Tab-separated table of C-alpha atoms in Angstrom:
chain	number	residue	atom	x	y	z
A	14	MET	CA	-31.827	13.784	19.740
A	15	ALA	CA	-31.022	16.856	21.824
A	16	GLN	CA	-29.586	16.405	25.331
A	17	LEU	CA	-32.434	16.238	27.845
A	18	LYS	CA	-32.491	18.638	30.791
A	19	THR	CA	-32.066	17.285	34.316
A	20	MET	CA	-35.375	16.764	36.124
A	21	TYR	CA	-35.103	16.486	39.908
A	22	PRO	CA	-37.370	14.168	41.951
A	23	ALA	CA	-40.520	15.692	43.479
A	24	GLN	CA	-41.533	15.274	47.117
A	25	PRO	CA	-45.152	14.479	48.107
A	26	ASN	CA	-46.990	17.073	50.193
A	27	THR	CA	-44.053	19.505	50.035
A	28	PRO	CA	-42.768	19.140	53.622
A	29	GLU	CA	-41.034	22.237	55.016
A	30	THR	CA	-38.434	23.071	57.613
A	31	THR	CA	-36.919	26.393	58.661
A	32	LEU	CA	-33.494	28.001	58.674
A	33	ALA	CA	-31.587	27.479	61.919
A	34	GLY	CA	-29.676	30.714	61.377
A	35	SER	CA	-29.367	33.717	59.129
A	36	LEU	CA	-28.163	33.488	55.492
A	37	THR	CA	-26.363	36.247	53.572
A	38	THR	CA	-26.598	36.718	49.787
A	39	SER	CA	-23.231	35.011	49.266
A	40	ASP	CA	-23.486	32.080	51.695
A	41	THR	CA	-23.423	28.621	50.045
A	42	SER	CA	-23.934	26.575	53.207
A	43	VAL	CA	-27.025	26.692	55.377
A	44	THR	CA	-28.178	24.865	58.518
A	45	VAL	CA	-31.849	23.864	58.881
A	46	LEU	CA	-33.784	22.633	61.878
A	47	ASP	CA	-34.665	19.219	60.353
A	48	GLY	CA	-32.782	18.127	57.223
A	49	SER	CA	-34.339	14.656	57.298
A	50	ILE	CA	-37.613	15.852	55.813
A	51	LEU	CA	-35.869	17.286	52.761
A	52	PRO	CA	-35.032	15.137	49.674
A	53	ASP	CA	-31.562	13.779	48.995
A	54	ALA	CA	-29.136	15.906	47.004
A	55	PRO	CA	-29.041	16.971	44.296
A	56	ASN	CA	-32.459	18.618	44.227
A	57	LEU	CA	-34.178	21.981	44.055
A	58	LEU	CA	-35.284	23.843	47.219
A	59	THR	CA	-37.172	27.090	47.687
A	60	ILE	CA	-36.442	29.562	50.486
A	61	GLY	CA	-39.237	31.942	51.505
A	62	ALA	CA	-42.040	30.250	49.615
A	63	ASP	CA	-44.465	32.170	51.823
A	64	THR	CA	-43.121	35.516	50.506
A	65	THR	CA	-43.386	37.281	47.151
A	66	THR	CA	-39.597	37.215	46.662
A	67	ALA	CA	-38.747	33.554	47.137
A	68	GLU	CA	-35.337	32.219	46.061
A	69	THR	CA	-34.767	28.881	44.294
A	70	VAL	CA	-31.496	27.126	45.177
A	71	LEU	CA	-29.867	23.888	43.976
A	72	MET	CA	-28.931	21.662	46.908
A	73	THR	CA	-25.753	19.835	45.817
A	74	ALA	CA	-25.021	18.032	49.107
A	75	LYS	CA	-26.752	17.252	52.434
A	76	ALA	CA	-24.995	16.196	55.630
A	77	GLY	CA	-27.586	15.917	58.386
A	78	ASN	CA	-28.989	19.422	58.857
A	79	VAL	CA	-26.211	21.136	56.892
A	80	LEU	CA	-26.979	21.822	53.214
A	81	THR	CA	-24.599	22.905	50.464
A	82	ILE	CA	-26.446	25.101	47.946
A	83	GLU	CA	-26.013	27.016	44.706
A	84	ARG	CA	-27.689	30.403	45.112
A	85	GLY	CA	-30.075	32.235	42.782
A	86	TYR	CA	-30.993	29.192	40.660
A	87	ASP	CA	-33.138	29.512	37.523
A	88	GLY	CA	-33.018	33.302	37.373
A	89	THR	CA	-34.046	33.984	40.984
A	90	SER	CA	-32.003	36.499	42.988
A	91	PRO	CA	-29.939	35.604	46.079
A	92	ARG	CA	-31.397	37.310	49.175
A	93	SER	CA	-30.546	37.636	52.812
A	94	TRP	CA	-32.638	35.324	54.977
A	95	VAL	CA	-33.100	35.093	58.726
A	96	LYS	CA	-33.584	32.308	61.221
A	97	GLY	CA	-37.052	30.816	60.995
A	98	ASP	CA	-37.561	31.455	57.268
A	99	ILE	CA	-39.214	28.498	55.503
A	100	ILE	CA	-37.260	26.140	53.156
A	101	GLY	CA	-38.691	23.126	51.334
A	102	ARG	CA	-39.038	21.176	48.055
A	103	TYR	CA	-41.700	22.961	45.970
A	104	PHE	CA	-42.678	22.608	42.311
A	105	THR	CA	-40.718	25.447	40.660
A	106	ALA	CA	-40.544	27.231	37.347
A	107	ALA	CA	-37.325	25.292	36.702
A	108	ASP	CA	-39.263	22.000	37.061
A	109	GLN	CA	-41.922	23.224	34.646
A	110	THR	CA	-39.373	24.428	32.072
A	111	ALA	CA	-37.335	21.185	32.184
A	112	LEU	CA	-40.507	19.112	31.759
A	113	GLN	CA	-41.737	21.134	28.785
A	114	GLU	CA	-38.370	21.218	26.987
A	115	ASN	CA	-37.800	17.506	27.499
A	116	VAL	CA	-41.248	16.686	26.120
A	117	LYS	CA	-40.528	18.826	23.068
A	118	ALA	CA	-37.127	17.186	22.558
A	119	LEU	CA	-38.569	13.685	22.835
A	120	ASP	CA	-41.374	14.545	20.452
A	121	ALA	CA	-38.948	15.980	17.903
A	122	GLY	CA	-36.734	12.899	18.096
A	123	LYS	CA	-39.416	10.246	17.776
A	124	PRO	CA	-39.565	8.416	14.429
A	125	ASP	CA	-42.468	9.041	12.089
A	126	ILE	CA	-44.849	6.227	11.295
A	127	VAL	CA	-43.819	4.358	8.141
A	128	PRO	CA	-46.427	4.848	5.403
A	129	SER	CA	-48.023	1.593	4.122
A	130	PRO	CA	-45.683	-0.910	5.822
A	131	VAL	CA	-45.932	-4.571	4.817
A	132	ALA	CA	-46.939	-6.800	7.719
A	133	GLY	CA	-44.057	-8.932	8.960
A	134	ASN	CA	-41.323	-6.850	7.315
A	135	PHE	CA	-38.415	-5.559	9.341
A	136	VAL	CA	-37.965	-1.849	10.011
A	137	ALA	CA	-34.867	-0.178	8.494
A	138	PHE	CA	-33.354	3.254	8.929
A	139	ASP	CA	-32.732	5.656	6.051
A	140	GLY	CA	-28.962	6.218	5.968
A	141	THR	CA	-29.351	9.878	5.021
A	142	THR	CA	-32.288	11.140	7.087
A	143	GLY	CA	-32.348	8.542	9.881
A	144	ALA	CA	-36.080	8.060	9.307
A	145	GLN	CA	-37.663	4.642	9.650
A	146	LYS	CA	-38.713	2.807	6.516
A	147	ASP	CA	-39.918	-0.623	5.399
A	148	SER	CA	-36.809	-2.786	4.827
A	149	GLY	CA	-38.657	-5.038	2.378
A	150	LYS	CA	-37.199	-8.024	4.238
A	151	LYS	CA	-38.841	-10.649	6.448
A	152	PRO	CA	-37.138	-13.060	8.864
A	153	ASP	CA	-37.418	-15.824	6.251
A	154	ASP	CA	-35.147	-13.803	3.964
A	155	PHE	CA	-32.222	-14.486	6.315
A	156	ALA	CA	-30.391	-17.553	7.516
A	157	PRO	CA	-31.234	-18.770	11.026
A	158	ALA	CA	-28.810	-17.947	13.823
A	159	SER	CA	-27.558	-21.545	13.731
A	160	HIS	CA	-26.695	-22.552	10.172
A	161	GLU	CA	-23.942	-24.208	8.144
A	162	HIS	CA	-21.602	-22.894	5.431
A	163	ASP	CA	-20.498	-26.290	4.130
A	164	LYS	CA	-21.294	-25.274	0.554
A	165	TYR	CA	-19.246	-22.087	0.797
A	166	ILE	CA	-15.566	-21.278	1.121
A	167	GLN	CA	-13.737	-18.689	3.183
A	168	LYS	CA	-12.915	-15.528	1.299
A	169	PRO	CA	-9.173	-14.799	1.040
A	170	ALA	CA	-7.489	-12.327	3.358
A	171	SER	CA	-6.414	-9.012	1.789
A	172	PRO	CA	-7.011	-9.851	-1.893
A	173	VAL	CA	-5.605	-7.401	-4.461
A	174	SER	CA	-8.314	-5.617	-6.418
A	175	GLY	CA	-8.636	-6.980	-9.955
A	176	ASN	CA	-6.698	-10.185	-9.287
A	177	LEU	CA	-8.230	-13.523	-10.238
A	178	ALA	CA	-9.104	-16.084	-7.561
A	179	ALA	CA	-7.399	-19.456	-7.405
A	180	PHE	CA	-8.002	-22.643	-5.413
A	181	ASP	CA	-5.488	-23.996	-2.926
A	182	GLY	CA	-4.721	-27.512	-4.124
A	183	THR	CA	-4.463	-28.849	-0.574
A	184	THR	CA	-7.297	-27.169	1.341
A	185	GLY	CA	-9.597	-26.171	-1.522
A	186	ALA	CA	-9.743	-22.648	-0.078
A	187	VAL	CA	-9.873	-19.646	-2.381
A	188	LYS	CA	-6.723	-17.558	-2.507
A	189	ASP	CA	-5.424	-14.587	-4.473
A	190	SER	CA	-3.786	-15.946	-7.633
A	191	GLY	CA	-1.571	-12.892	-7.984
A	192	LYS	CA	-2.689	-12.703	-11.630
A	193	LYS	CA	-4.951	-10.263	-13.432
A	194	PRO	CA	-6.808	-10.938	-16.703
A	195	ASP	CA	-4.206	-8.851	-18.527
A	196	ASP	CA	-1.566	-11.428	-17.543
A	197	PHE	CA	-3.197	-13.947	-19.919
A	198	ALA	CA	-3.874	-14.106	-23.635
A	199	PRO	CA	-7.450	-13.406	-24.741
A	200	ALA	CA	-9.638	-16.329	-25.824
A	201	SER	CA	-9.021	-15.370	-29.460
A	202	HIS	CA	-5.295	-14.812	-30.051
A	203	GLU	CA	-2.472	-15.645	-32.429
A	204	HIS	CA	0.714	-17.669	-31.937
A	205	ASP	CA	2.689	-16.049	-34.743
A	206	LYS	CA	5.567	-15.319	-32.377
A	207	TYR	CA	5.770	-18.932	-31.191
A	208	ILE	CA	6.815	-22.215	-32.765
A	209	GLN	CA	5.339	-25.729	-32.543
A	210	LYS	CA	7.116	-27.989	-30.091
A	211	PRO	CA	8.723	-31.025	-31.762
A	212	ALA	CA	7.054	-34.429	-31.709
A	213	SER	CA	8.737	-37.118	-29.543
A	214	PRO	CA	11.962	-35.270	-28.676
A	215	VAL	CA	14.751	-37.343	-27.105
A	216	SER	CA	15.443	-36.315	-23.518
A	217	GLY	CA	18.705	-34.378	-23.248
A	218	ASN	CA	18.986	-33.616	-26.958
A	219	LEU	CA	19.490	-30.027	-28.048
A	220	ALA	CA	16.815	-28.264	-30.090
A	221	ALA	CA	17.522	-27.143	-33.662
A	222	PHE	CA	15.661	-25.030	-36.190
A	223	ASP	CA	14.478	-26.409	-39.500
A	224	GLY	CA	16.140	-24.230	-42.143
A	225	THR	CA	13.095	-24.326	-44.402
A	226	THR	CA	10.097	-23.979	-42.049
A	227	GLY	CA	11.752	-22.413	-39.022
A	228	ALA	CA	10.098	-25.052	-36.814
A	229	VAL	CA	11.935	-26.508	-33.831
A	230	LYS	CA	13.136	-30.067	-34.240
A	231	ASP	CA	15.287	-32.551	-32.338
A	232	SER	CA	18.906	-31.928	-33.376
A	233	GLY	CA	19.935	-35.490	-32.528
A	234	LYS	CA	22.826	-33.994	-30.585
A	235	LYS	CA	23.470	-33.766	-26.861
A	236	ALA	CA	25.675	-31.274	-25.069
A	237	ALA	CA	28.264	-34.039	-24.622
A	238	ASP	CA	28.645	-34.185	-28.418
A	239	PHE	CA	30.323	-30.765	-28.363
A	240	ALA	CA	33.463	-29.317	-26.867
A	241	ALA	CA	33.208	-27.623	-23.496
A	242	ALA	CA	33.350	-23.845	-23.324
A	243	SER	CA	36.863	-24.172	-21.910
A	244	HIS	CA	38.881	-26.687	-23.964
A	245	SER	CA	42.225	-27.094	-25.698
A	246	HIS	CA	43.051	-27.376	-29.399
A	247	ALA	CA	46.188	-29.532	-29.178
A	248	GLY	CA	47.394	-30.396	-32.669
A	249	TYR	CA	45.713	-27.357	-34.255
A	250	ALA	CA	46.977	-23.951	-35.204
A	251	GLU	CA	45.558	-20.690	-33.923
A	252	VAL	CA	45.174	-18.236	-36.800
A	253	LYS	CA	44.500	-14.530	-36.483
A	254	ILE	CA	43.752	-12.577	-39.637
A	255	PHE	CA	43.715	-8.806	-39.987
A	256	GLN	CA	42.477	-7.225	-43.212
A	257	ASN	CA	43.024	-3.866	-44.889
A	258	VAL	CA	45.441	-2.653	-42.261
A	259	ALA	CA	46.482	0.981	-42.802
A	260	VAL	CA	50.088	1.944	-42.013
A	261	ALA	CA	50.671	5.710	-41.770
A	262	ALA	CA	53.899	7.327	-43.072
A	263	SER	CA	54.534	8.525	-39.534
A	264	ALA	CA	54.614	4.913	-38.269
A	265	TRP	CA	58.062	4.309	-39.712
A	266	ALA	CA	61.151	4.631	-37.554
A	267	ASN	CA	64.855	3.709	-37.788
A	268	SER	CA	65.630	0.030	-37.091
A	269	SER	CA	68.812	-2.039	-36.859
A	270	THR	CA	67.107	-5.448	-36.936
A	271	TYR	CA	67.870	-6.094	-40.615
A	272	ALA	CA	70.867	-4.374	-42.256
A	273	GLY	CA	69.215	-4.105	-45.637
A	274	TYR	CA	65.998	-2.742	-44.197
A	275	PRO	CA	66.842	0.099	-41.783
A	276	PHE	CA	63.238	1.258	-41.299
A	277	ALA	CA	60.476	-0.508	-39.341
A	278	ALA	CA	56.754	0.100	-38.654
A	279	VAL	CA	55.092	-1.469	-35.608
A	280	ILE	CA	51.462	-2.428	-36.382
A	281	SER	CA	48.937	-3.040	-33.573
A	282	CYS	CA	47.359	-6.514	-33.894
A	283	ALA	CA	45.187	-7.502	-30.927
A	284	GLY	CA	45.818	-10.955	-29.474
A	285	VAL	CA	49.078	-11.571	-31.309
A	286	THR	CA	52.018	-12.849	-29.250
A	287	ALA	CA	55.695	-13.454	-29.923
A	288	GLU	CA	54.847	-17.108	-30.560
A	289	HIS	CA	52.796	-16.236	-33.642
A	290	VAL	CA	54.404	-16.461	-37.075
A	291	PRO	CA	53.276	-13.472	-39.148
A	292	GLU	CA	52.664	-13.582	-42.888
A	293	VAL	CA	52.111	-10.121	-44.412
A	294	THR	CA	50.486	-9.691	-47.822
A	295	PHE	CA	51.378	-6.363	-49.470
A	296	GLY	CA	49.433	-4.590	-52.141
A	297	VAL	CA	50.557	-5.081	-55.780
A	298	THR	CA	52.541	-1.843	-55.887
A	299	GLU	CA	54.341	-2.487	-52.606
A	300	ALA	CA	54.879	-6.200	-53.346
A	301	THR	CA	56.513	-5.546	-56.716
A	302	GLY	CA	58.507	-2.480	-55.740
A	303	GLY	CA	61.159	-4.378	-53.776
A	304	ASN	CA	61.194	-1.842	-50.914
A	305	PHE	CA	59.681	-4.060	-48.217
A	306	ALA	CA	61.347	-6.995	-46.457
A	307	PRO	CA	59.895	-10.453	-47.146
A	308	VAL	CA	59.859	-11.149	-43.389
A	309	ALA	CA	58.011	-9.687	-40.426
A	310	LEU	CA	58.273	-10.189	-36.668
A	311	SER	CA	55.506	-10.580	-34.067
A	312	GLY	CA	55.386	-9.329	-30.499
A	313	ALA	CA	52.872	-8.726	-27.708
A	314	GLY	CA	49.893	-7.399	-29.671
A	315	THR	CA	52.076	-6.245	-32.582
A	316	VAL	CA	53.469	-7.181	-35.989
A	317	THR	CA	56.538	-5.308	-37.265
A	318	ILE	CA	57.312	-4.873	-40.977
A	319	TYR	CA	60.557	-3.524	-42.478
A	320	ALA	CA	61.520	-1.324	-45.456
A	321	ALA	CA	64.714	-0.401	-47.284
A	322	GLU	CA	63.519	3.174	-47.667
A	323	LYS	CA	61.023	5.061	-45.517
A	324	PRO	CA	57.692	5.240	-47.460
A	325	GLY	CA	56.610	8.752	-48.330
A	326	GLY	CA	52.914	8.036	-47.733
A	327	ALA	CA	50.523	5.652	-46.087
A	328	ILE	CA	50.147	2.104	-47.364
A	329	THR	CA	47.385	-0.464	-46.882
A	330	LEU	CA	48.151	-4.126	-46.212
A	331	PRO	CA	45.371	-6.362	-47.610
A	332	VAL	CA	46.014	-9.184	-45.157
A	333	ILE	CA	48.149	-9.953	-42.108
A	334	LYS	CA	47.891	-13.601	-41.042
A	335	CYS	CA	49.439	-14.782	-37.769
A	336	GLU	CA	49.648	-18.516	-36.914
A	337	LYS	CA	50.578	-20.250	-33.683
A	338	ALA	CA	50.632	-23.983	-32.913
A	339	VAL	CA	48.424	-24.945	-29.957
């Protein structure tokens, strides 16, 4: 609804008083002979109502006989007035205009009558137009002001959209499960990527796979039946085997370790130490040629072989076996 215009109180019988002094066109304060007969501020007053050129003013304050006024109100023109000119509360054009415009505004803002309303139904407002309409609901369609919710549960705070609801096992309240339907298998699904759990497994036993069916079964073994990850092998030998080891012609260098075999080739063998005893198997040609020493020496990550003459090309050793007692 439009803002209504201010309508100032009327005064019965329009009592009048007169100016106690002159008034110029710019004065905003005037003294009257008897301010008590005038209405309280704010209100409209007319100066010179007995003339054809009266002036309407808005009295904004009154202190005894002294009035504070806004000049030339509602399109009238400020004039010079003299002592004895009449001033009073009259019905003005401004009163008439405010009344008419307020009536129009109230009429425009009033709701239309609802066509064919059902007796007893509540009134509702159309969310788009603001017009009244029949809600289709009666008081009996709603719970009374005092009622119980003992058959209902509190909805969870801040649930995530799409999540399933779950019940709190202690309070029975509904809570957000944190799970969506996609987190579960559909009602019709396969278990081809899973295996049947064994029947009557012994607690603590390790699981084993059946070599024929792939099913899980009780192995009959516990962790204590096996060696720990960190354990010793006292009484056993540690064996390292290297196969098809290539030795380039450039690997050979002069050596004084064995007088009959003045050339040596150092071969990289990871994990070998000086405590390992190497056994080198040569290819048929190298083994029968008599050029290579029947012994070899081990070192930190190496095995060294010896030759009477420096080979002219690369050779391949089928096997190097290194043993160490542990």
